[in-house]
Amino acid sequence: MVYEESTYDYVAKWTEKTQIKYVPHAKKGNTKSAERYEQYSQARTVGEALLLGAKAEDFLHDYQRKFIEVKRLKVEVFDSIEDQRQTHESFFSHFPPASAAALRARSDKTFKALTLAQALGVDLQDAQKLREGNETLEMTVGRLLADRTAQVVLEAVEKDGRRVTDCEVLSVLRLWMFKKNETRQNVLPEGQQWVHSDTFGLIRSRTGQYMVTNATREYPHVTQILNTWLHDRRPPQLDERFPCTSISLNSGYAAKRHRDGNNEGPSMIRGFGDYTGGQLAYWPDDDKSSAVENLVHEDRIPMDISKGLVLFDGNRGHEVDDFQGERFSVV
């Protein structure tokens, strides 16, 4: 059986203490596999399942087939990163070499992030507590690193009396761990179910209320460095400071042709990263008299957003050209 990347990603977070719940009688038929399942499916932890006859490969198979339910990964407290590494390694050692290597590669990314977090003075206990929310440990550590980096930059900017540089913003964006955003249906490229996109500032809920996003509250220095960078770079078309209620961060996707639905006034956009292509194509004369899909390709104006801020009306049709490389956008 070929296992999905998401299966390896999730099982790599387990240890023998991970609490699990099996679907009763999920394996049918008069087979040895079904007989073993009836025994080990009584387990309540990964370690108990191993003692009751489960093979390591069963965890990958059963999780992918949705025979195992893991309601929430319980946060385990370790004495050190090395202690955590050895605990995971003990679990991986039960797997055949190829599967163990796949799991170990994913786990190593976490340990590298944790080591860097300690080097930068990020509180590891705070990271593990935050993991109990809707962020994985890897995501929380990455976001804390981005926030800590932004804080160091802001302190240097204040001390030196200078502007935040583009390279410093890019360093924060590279550390930031993006969530899979399934709500931006109007920008999803063909065949994709989600994009990497986060919003700082205010958003409007489904009930019509305005609220501050969690990322804004939990990672204030990322919010501040974006606002500071924007404040110091007013486009020549504007005579005064550009006010905005939200900033959208995007990573690694070319938005399909669309119109923004809830904008008031113009938007500004800037591209970051090492990429080619990825221009913002804009229909400045779009009067919204027809569907956005019917806009004439020759009427669009490609704009290179990698050189500096670009001012445009997001309520008019726009799209992103295909690109190669690492591309972020700040809108």
Coordinates of N, CA and C in Angstrom, one line a residue, residues 132-296:
E132 N -1.7 23.1 22.0 CA -3.0 22.5 22.4 C -4.1 23.2 21.6
G133 N -3.8 24.4 20.9 CA -4.8 25.0 20.1 C -4.8 24.4 18.8
N134 N -5.1 25.2 17.7 CA -5.3 24.6 16.4 C -4.0 24.7 15.6
E135 N -2.8 24.9 16.2 CA -1.6 24.9 15.6 C -0.8 23.6 15.9
T136 N 0.0 23.1 15.0 CA 0.9 22.0 15.3 C 2.1 22.6 16.0
L137 N 2.9 21.7 16.6 CA 4.1 22.2 17.3 C 5.0 22.8 16.3
E138 N 5.2 22.2 15.1 CA 6.1 22.8 14.1 C 5.6 24.1 13.7
M139 N 4.3 24.3 13.5 CA 3.8 25.6 13.1 C 4.0 26.7 14.2
T140 N 3.7 26.3 15.4 CA 3.9 27.2 16.5 C 5.3 27.7 16.6
V141 N 6.3 26.7 16.6 CA 7.7 27.0 16.7 C 8.1 28.0 15.6
G142 N 7.7 27.7 14.3 CA 8.1 28.5 13.2 C 7.5 29.9 13.4
R143 N 6.3 30.0 13.8 CA 5.7 31.4 14.0 C 6.3 32.1 15.2
L144 N 6.7 31.4 16.2 CA 7.4 32.1 17.3 C 8.8 32.6 16.9
L145 N 9.4 31.8 16.0 CA 10.7 32.2 15.5 C 10.6 33.4 14.7
A146 N 9.5 33.5 13.8 CA 9.3 34.6 13.0 C 9.0 35.9 13.9
D147 N 8.3 35.7 14.9 CA 7.9 36.8 15.8 C 9.1 37.3 16.5
R148 N 10.0 36.3 17.0 CA 11.2 36.7 17.7 C 12.2 37.4 16.8
T149 N 12.3 37.0 15.6 CA 13.1 37.6 14.6 C 12.6 39.0 14.3
A150 N 11.3 39.2 14.1 CA 10.7 40.5 13.9 C 11.0 41.4 15.1
Q151 N 11.0 40.9 16.3 CA 11.2 41.7 17.5 C 12.7 42.2 17.5
V152 N 13.6 41.3 17.1 CA 15.1 41.7 17.1 C 15.3 42.8 16.0
V153 N 14.6 42.6 14.9 CA 14.8 43.6 13.8 C 14.2 45.0 14.2
L154 N 13.1 45.0 14.8 CA 12.4 46.2 15.3 C 13.3 46.9 16.3
E155 N 13.9 46.2 17.2 CA 14.8 46.8 18.2 C 16.0 47.4 17.5
A156 N 16.5 46.7 16.5 CA 17.7 47.3 15.8 C 17.3 48.5 15.0
V157 N 16.1 48.5 14.4 CA 15.6 49.7 13.6 C 15.5 50.9 14.5
E158 N 14.9 50.7 15.7 CA 14.8 51.8 16.7 C 16.1 52.3 17.1
K159 N 17.0 51.4 17.4 CA 18.3 51.8 17.9 C 19.1 52.6 16.9
D160 N 19.1 52.1 15.6 CA 19.9 52.7 14.6 C 19.2 53.9 13.9
G161 N 17.9 54.1 14.1 CA 17.1 55.1 13.5 C 17.0 54.9 12.0
R162 N 16.7 53.7 11.5 CA 16.6 53.4 10.1 C 15.3 52.8 9.8
R163 N 15.2 52.4 8.5 CA 14.0 51.7 8.0 C 14.2 50.2 8.1
V164 N 13.1 49.5 8.2 CA 13.1 48.0 8.0 C 13.4 47.7 6.6
T165 N 14.4 46.8 6.3 CA 14.8 46.5 4.9 C 13.9 45.4 4.4
D166 N 13.9 45.3 3.0 CA 13.1 44.3 2.3 C 13.7 42.9 2.8
C167 N 15.0 42.8 2.9 CA 15.6 41.5 3.3 C 15.2 41.1 4.7
E168 N 15.0 42.0 5.6 CA 14.5 41.7 6.9 C 13.1 41.2 6.9
V169 N 12.2 41.8 6.1 CA 10.9 41.3 6.0 C 10.9 39.9 5.4
L170 N 11.7 39.7 4.3 CA 11.8 38.4 3.7 C 12.2 37.3 4.7
S171 N 13.2 37.6 5.6 CA 13.6 36.7 6.6 C 12.5 36.2 7.5
V172 N 11.6 37.2 7.9 CA 10.5 36.9 8.7 C 9.5 36.0 7.9
L173 N 9.2 36.3 6.7 CA 8.3 35.5 5.9 C 8.8 34.1 5.7
R174 N 10.1 33.9 5.6 CA 10.6 32.6 5.4 C 10.5 31.7 6.6
L175 N 10.5 32.4 7.8 CA 10.3 31.6 9.0 C 8.9 31.4 9.3
W176 N 8.0 32.2 8.9 CA 6.6 32.1 9.2 C 6.0 30.8 8.6
M177 N 5.3 30.1 9.4 CA 4.6 28.9 9.0 C 3.2 29.2 8.6
F178 N 2.8 29.0 7.4 CA 1.5 29.4 6.9 C 0.5 28.3 7.1
K179 N -0.7 28.7 7.4 CA -1.8 27.7 7.5 C -2.4 27.4 6.2
K180 N -3.0 26.2 6.1 CA -3.8 25.9 4.9 C -5.1 26.6 5.0
N181 N -5.3 27.6 4.1 CA -6.5 28.4 4.1 C -7.5 27.9 3.0
E182 N -8.6 27.3 3.5 CA -9.6 26.8 2.6 C -10.8 27.7 2.3
T183 N -10.7 28.9 2.9 CA -11.9 29.9 2.8 C -11.8 30.8 1.6
R184 N -10.6 30.9 1.1 CA -10.4 31.9 -0.1 C -10.7 31.2 -1.4
Q185 N -12.0 30.8 -1.5 CA -12.4 30.1 -2.7 C -12.2 30.9 -4.0
N186 N -12.3 32.2 -3.9 CA -12.2 33.0 -5.1 C -10.8 33.1 -5.7
V187 N -9.8 32.7 -5.0 CA -8.4 32.8 -5.5 C -7.8 31.4 -5.8
L188 N -8.5 30.3 -5.5 CA -7.9 29.0 -5.6 C -7.5 28.7 -7.0
P189 N -6.2 28.3 -7.2 CA -5.8 27.9 -8.6 C -6.6 26.6 -8.9
E190 N -6.7 26.3 -10.2 CA -7.4 25.1 -10.7 C -6.8 23.9 -10.0
G191 N -7.7 23.1 -9.5 CA -7.3 21.8 -8.9 C -6.9 21.8 -7.4
Q192 N -6.8 23.0 -6.8 CA -6.3 23.2 -5.4 C -7.5 23.3 -4.5
Q193 N -7.4 22.8 -3.3 CA -8.4 22.9 -2.3 C -8.1 23.9 -1.3
W194 N -6.9 24.4 -1.2 CA -6.5 25.3 -0.2 C -5.2 26.1 -0.7
V195 N -4.9 27.2 0.0 CA -3.7 27.9 -0.3 C -3.1 28.3 1.0
H196 N -1.8 28.7 0.9 CA -1.1 29.2 2.1 C -1.3 30.7 2.2
S197 N -2.2 31.1 3.2 CA -2.5 32.5 3.3 C -3.0 32.8 4.7
D198 N -2.5 33.9 5.3 CA -2.8 34.3 6.6 C -3.1 35.8 6.6
T199 N -4.0 36.2 7.5 CA -4.4 37.6 7.6 C -4.1 38.2 8.9
F200 N -3.5 39.4 8.9 CA -3.2 40.2 10.1 C -4.2 41.4 10.1
G201 N -4.6 41.7 11.3 CA -5.5 42.9 11.5 C -6.9 42.5 11.7
L202 N -7.9 43.1 11.0 CA -9.3 42.9 11.2 C -9.8 42.0 10.1
I203 N -10.8 41.1 10.4 CA -11.5 40.4 9.5 C -13.0 40.5 9.9
R204 N -13.9 40.2 8.9 CA -15.3 40.2 9.2 C -15.8 38.7 9.3
S205 N -16.4 38.4 10.4 CA -16.9 37.0 10.7 C -18.2 36.8 9.9
R206 N -18.6 35.5 9.9 CA -19.8 35.1 9.1 C -21.0 35.8 9.7
T207 N -21.0 36.2 11.0 CA -22.1 36.9 11.6 C -22.1 38.4 11.3
G208 N -21.1 38.9 10.6 CA -21.0 40.3 10.3 C -20.2 41.1 11.3
Q209 N -19.6 40.5 12.4 CA -18.8 41.2 13.3 C -17.4 41.3 12.9
Y210 N -16.8 42.4 13.3 CA -15.4 42.6 13.0 C -14.5 42.2 14.2
M211 N -13.5 41.5 13.9 CA -12.6 41.0 15.0 C -11.2 40.9 14.5
V212 N -10.3 41.0 15.6 CA -8.9 40.9 15.3 C -8.5 39.4 15.2
T213 N -7.7 39.1 14.2 CA -7.3 37.7 14.0 C -6.4 37.2 15.1
N214 N -6.4 35.9 15.3 CA -5.6 35.3 16.3 C -4.1 35.5 16.0
A215 N -3.7 35.5 14.7 CA -2.3 35.7 14.4 C -1.8 37.1 14.8
T216 N -2.7 38.1 14.7 CA -2.4 39.5 15.1 C -2.1 39.5 16.6
R217 N -2.9 38.9 17.4 CA -2.7 38.9 18.9 C -1.6 38.1 19.4
E218 N -1.4 36.9 18.8 CA -0.4 36.0 19.3 C 1.0 36.3 18.8
Y219 N 1.1 36.9 17.6 CA 2.4 37.2 17.1 C 2.5 38.7 16.7
P220 N 2.5 39.6 17.8 CA 2.4 41.0 17.6 C 3.6 41.7 16.8
H221 N 4.8 41.1 17.0 CA 6.0 41.7 16.3 C 5.9 41.5 14.8
V222 N 5.3 40.4 14.4 CA 5.2 40.2 12.9 C 4.2 41.2 12.4
T223 N 3.1 41.4 13.1 CA 2.2 42.5 12.7 C 2.9 43.8 12.7
Q224 N 3.7 44.1 13.7 CA 4.3 45.4 13.8 C 5.4 45.7 12.7
I225 N 6.1 44.6 12.4 CA 7.2 44.8 11.4 C 6.6 45.1 10.0
L226 N 5.4 44.4 9.7 CA 4.7 44.6 8.4 C 4.2 46.1 8.4
N227 N 3.6 46.5 9.4 CA 3.1 47.9 9.5 C 4.2 48.9 9.4
T228 N 5.3 48.7 10.1 CA 6.4 49.6 10.1 C 7.0 49.7 8.7
W229 N 7.2 48.5 8.0 CA 7.8 48.5 6.7 C 6.8 49.2 5.7
L230 N 5.5 49.0 5.8 CA 4.6 49.7 5.0 C 4.5 51.2 5.2
H231 N 4.6 51.6 6.4 CA 4.5 53.0 6.7 C 5.7 53.8 6.1
D232 N 6.8 53.2 6.0 CA 8.0 53.9 5.5 C 8.1 53.8 3.9
R233 N 7.1 53.3 3.3 CA 7.2 53.1 1.8 C 5.9 53.5 1.1
R234 N 5.5 54.7 1.2 CA 4.3 55.2 0.6 C 4.6 55.4 -0.9
P235 N 3.7 54.9 -1.7 CA 3.9 55.0 -3.2 C 3.7 56.5 -3.6
P236 N 4.4 56.9 -4.7 CA 4.3 58.3 -5.1 C 2.9 58.8 -5.4
Q237 N 2.0 57.9 -5.7 CA 0.6 58.3 -6.1 C -0.1 58.8 -4.9
L238 N 0.3 58.5 -3.7 CA -0.4 58.9 -2.5 C 0.3 60.1 -1.8
D239 N -0.6 61.1 -1.4 CA -0.1 62.3 -0.8 C 0.0 62.2 0.7
E240 N -0.6 61.1 1.3 CA -0.6 61.0 2.7 C -0.4 59.5 3.1
R241 N -0.4 59.2 4.4 CA -0.2 57.8 4.9 C -1.3 56.9 4.4
F242 N -1.0 55.7 4.1 CA -2.0 54.7 3.5 C -2.6 54.0 4.7
P243 N -3.9 54.2 5.0 CA -4.5 53.4 6.1 C -5.0 52.1 5.6
C244 N -4.9 51.1 6.5 CA -5.5 49.8 6.1 C -6.0 49.1 7.4
T245 N -6.9 48.2 7.2 CA -7.5 47.4 8.3 C -6.9 46.0 8.4
S246 N -6.3 45.5 7.3 CA -5.8 44.2 7.3 C -4.7 44.0 6.3
I247 N -3.8 43.1 6.6 CA -2.7 42.7 5.7 C -2.7 41.2 5.5
S248 N -2.7 40.8 4.2 CA -2.8 39.4 3.9 C -1.4 39.0 3.4
L249 N -0.9 37.9 4.0 CA 0.3 37.2 3.6 C 0.0 36.0 2.8
N250 N 0.7 35.8 1.7 CA 0.4 34.7 0.8 C 1.8 34.0 0.4
S251 N 1.7 32.7 0.2 CA 2.9 32.0 -0.1 C 2.7 30.9 -1.1
G252 N 3.5 30.9 -2.2 CA 3.6 29.8 -3.0 C 2.4 29.5 -3.9
Y253 N 1.6 30.4 -4.3 CA 0.5 30.1 -5.2 C 0.2 31.3 -6.1
A254 N -0.3 31.0 -7.3 CA -0.7 32.1 -8.3 C -2.2 32.2 -8.2
A255 N -2.7 33.3 -7.7 CA -4.1 33.4 -7.5 C -4.8 33.5 -8.9
K256 N -5.9 32.8 -9.0 CA -6.6 32.8 -10.3 C -7.3 34.2 -10.4
R257 N -7.9 34.4 -11.6 CA -8.5 35.7 -11.9 C -9.7 35.9 -10.9
H258 N -9.8 37.0 -10.3 CA -10.9 37.3 -9.3 C -11.0 38.8 -9.1
R259 N -12.1 39.1 -8.4 CA -12.3 40.4 -7.8 C -12.4 40.3 -6.3
D260 N -11.8 41.2 -5.5 CA -12.0 41.1 -4.1 C -13.4 41.6 -3.8
G261 N -14.0 41.0 -2.7 CA -15.4 41.3 -2.5 C -15.7 42.3 -1.5
N262 N -14.8 42.6 -0.5 CA -15.2 43.5 0.6 C -14.2 44.6 0.8
N263 N -13.5 45.0 -0.2 CA -12.5 46.1 -0.1 C -13.2 47.4 -0.1
E264 N -12.6 48.3 0.7 CA -13.0 49.8 0.6 C -11.8 50.6 0.2
G265 N -11.8 51.0 -1.0 CA -10.7 51.8 -1.5 C -9.6 50.9 -2.1
P266 N -8.4 51.5 -2.4 CA -7.4 50.8 -3.1 C -6.6 49.8 -2.2
S267 N -5.8 48.9 -2.9 CA -5.0 48.0 -2.1 C -3.5 48.3 -2.6
M268 N -2.6 47.8 -1.8 CA -1.2 47.8 -2.2 C -0.6 46.4 -2.1
I269 N 0.3 46.0 -2.9 CA 0.9 44.7 -2.9 C 2.4 44.8 -3.2
R270 N 3.1 43.8 -2.6 CA 4.5 43.7 -2.9 C 4.9 42.3 -2.9
G271 N 5.8 41.9 -3.8 CA 6.2 40.5 -3.9 C 7.6 40.4 -3.2
F272 N 7.8 39.2 -2.6 CA 9.1 38.9 -1.9 C 9.6 37.5 -2.3
G273 N 10.9 37.3 -2.3 CA 11.4 36.0 -2.6 C 12.3 35.9 -3.8
D274 N 12.8 34.8 -4.1 CA 13.6 34.5 -5.2 C 12.8 33.8 -6.3
Y275 N 12.2 34.5 -7.2 CA 11.3 33.9 -8.2 C 11.4 34.6 -9.5
T276 N 10.9 34.0 -10.5 CA 10.7 34.6 -11.9 C 9.3 34.4 -12.3
G277 N 8.8 35.4 -13.0 CA 7.4 35.4 -13.4 C 6.6 36.0 -12.2
G278 N 5.3 35.5 -12.0 CA 4.6 35.9 -10.9 C 4.1 37.4 -10.9
Q279 N 4.0 38.0 -12.1 CA 3.5 39.4 -12.1 C 2.0 39.4 -11.8
L280 N 1.6 40.6 -11.2 CA 0.2 40.8 -11.0 C -0.4 41.4 -12.3
A281 N -1.4 40.7 -12.8 CA -2.1 41.2 -14.0 C -3.4 41.8 -13.6
Y282 N -3.6 43.1 -14.1 CA -4.7 43.9 -13.5 C -5.5 44.5 -14.7
W283 N -6.8 44.5 -14.5 CA -7.7 45.1 -15.5 C -8.2 46.5 -14.9
P284 N -7.5 47.6 -15.2 CA -7.9 48.9 -14.6 C -9.2 49.4 -15.1
D285 N -9.7 49.0 -16.3 CA -10.9 49.5 -16.8 C -12.1 48.5 -16.6
D286 N -11.9 47.5 -15.7 CA -13.0 46.6 -15.4 C -14.1 47.3 -14.7
D287 N -15.3 47.4 -15.4 CA -16.5 48.1 -14.8 C -17.5 47.1 -14.2
K288 N -17.1 45.8 -14.1 CA -17.8 44.8 -13.4 C -19.2 44.5 -14.1
S289 N -19.3 44.8 -15.4 CA -20.5 44.6 -16.1 C -20.7 43.2 -16.6
S290 N -19.6 42.4 -16.5 CA -19.7 41.0 -16.9 C -18.9 40.1 -15.9
A291 N -19.0 38.8 -16.0 CA -18.3 37.9 -15.1 C -16.8 38.2 -15.3
V292 N -16.1 38.0 -14.2 CA -14.6 38.2 -14.3 C -13.9 37.3 -15.3
E293 N -14.5 36.1 -15.5 CA -13.9 35.2 -16.5 C -14.0 35.7 -17.9
N294 N -14.9 36.7 -18.1 CA -15.1 37.2 -19.5 C -14.2 38.4 -19.8
L295 N -13.4 38.8 -18.9 CA -12.5 39.9 -19.2 C -11.5 39.5 -20.3
V296 N -11.2 40.5 -21.2 CA -10.3 40.2 -22.3 C -8.9 40.2 -21.9

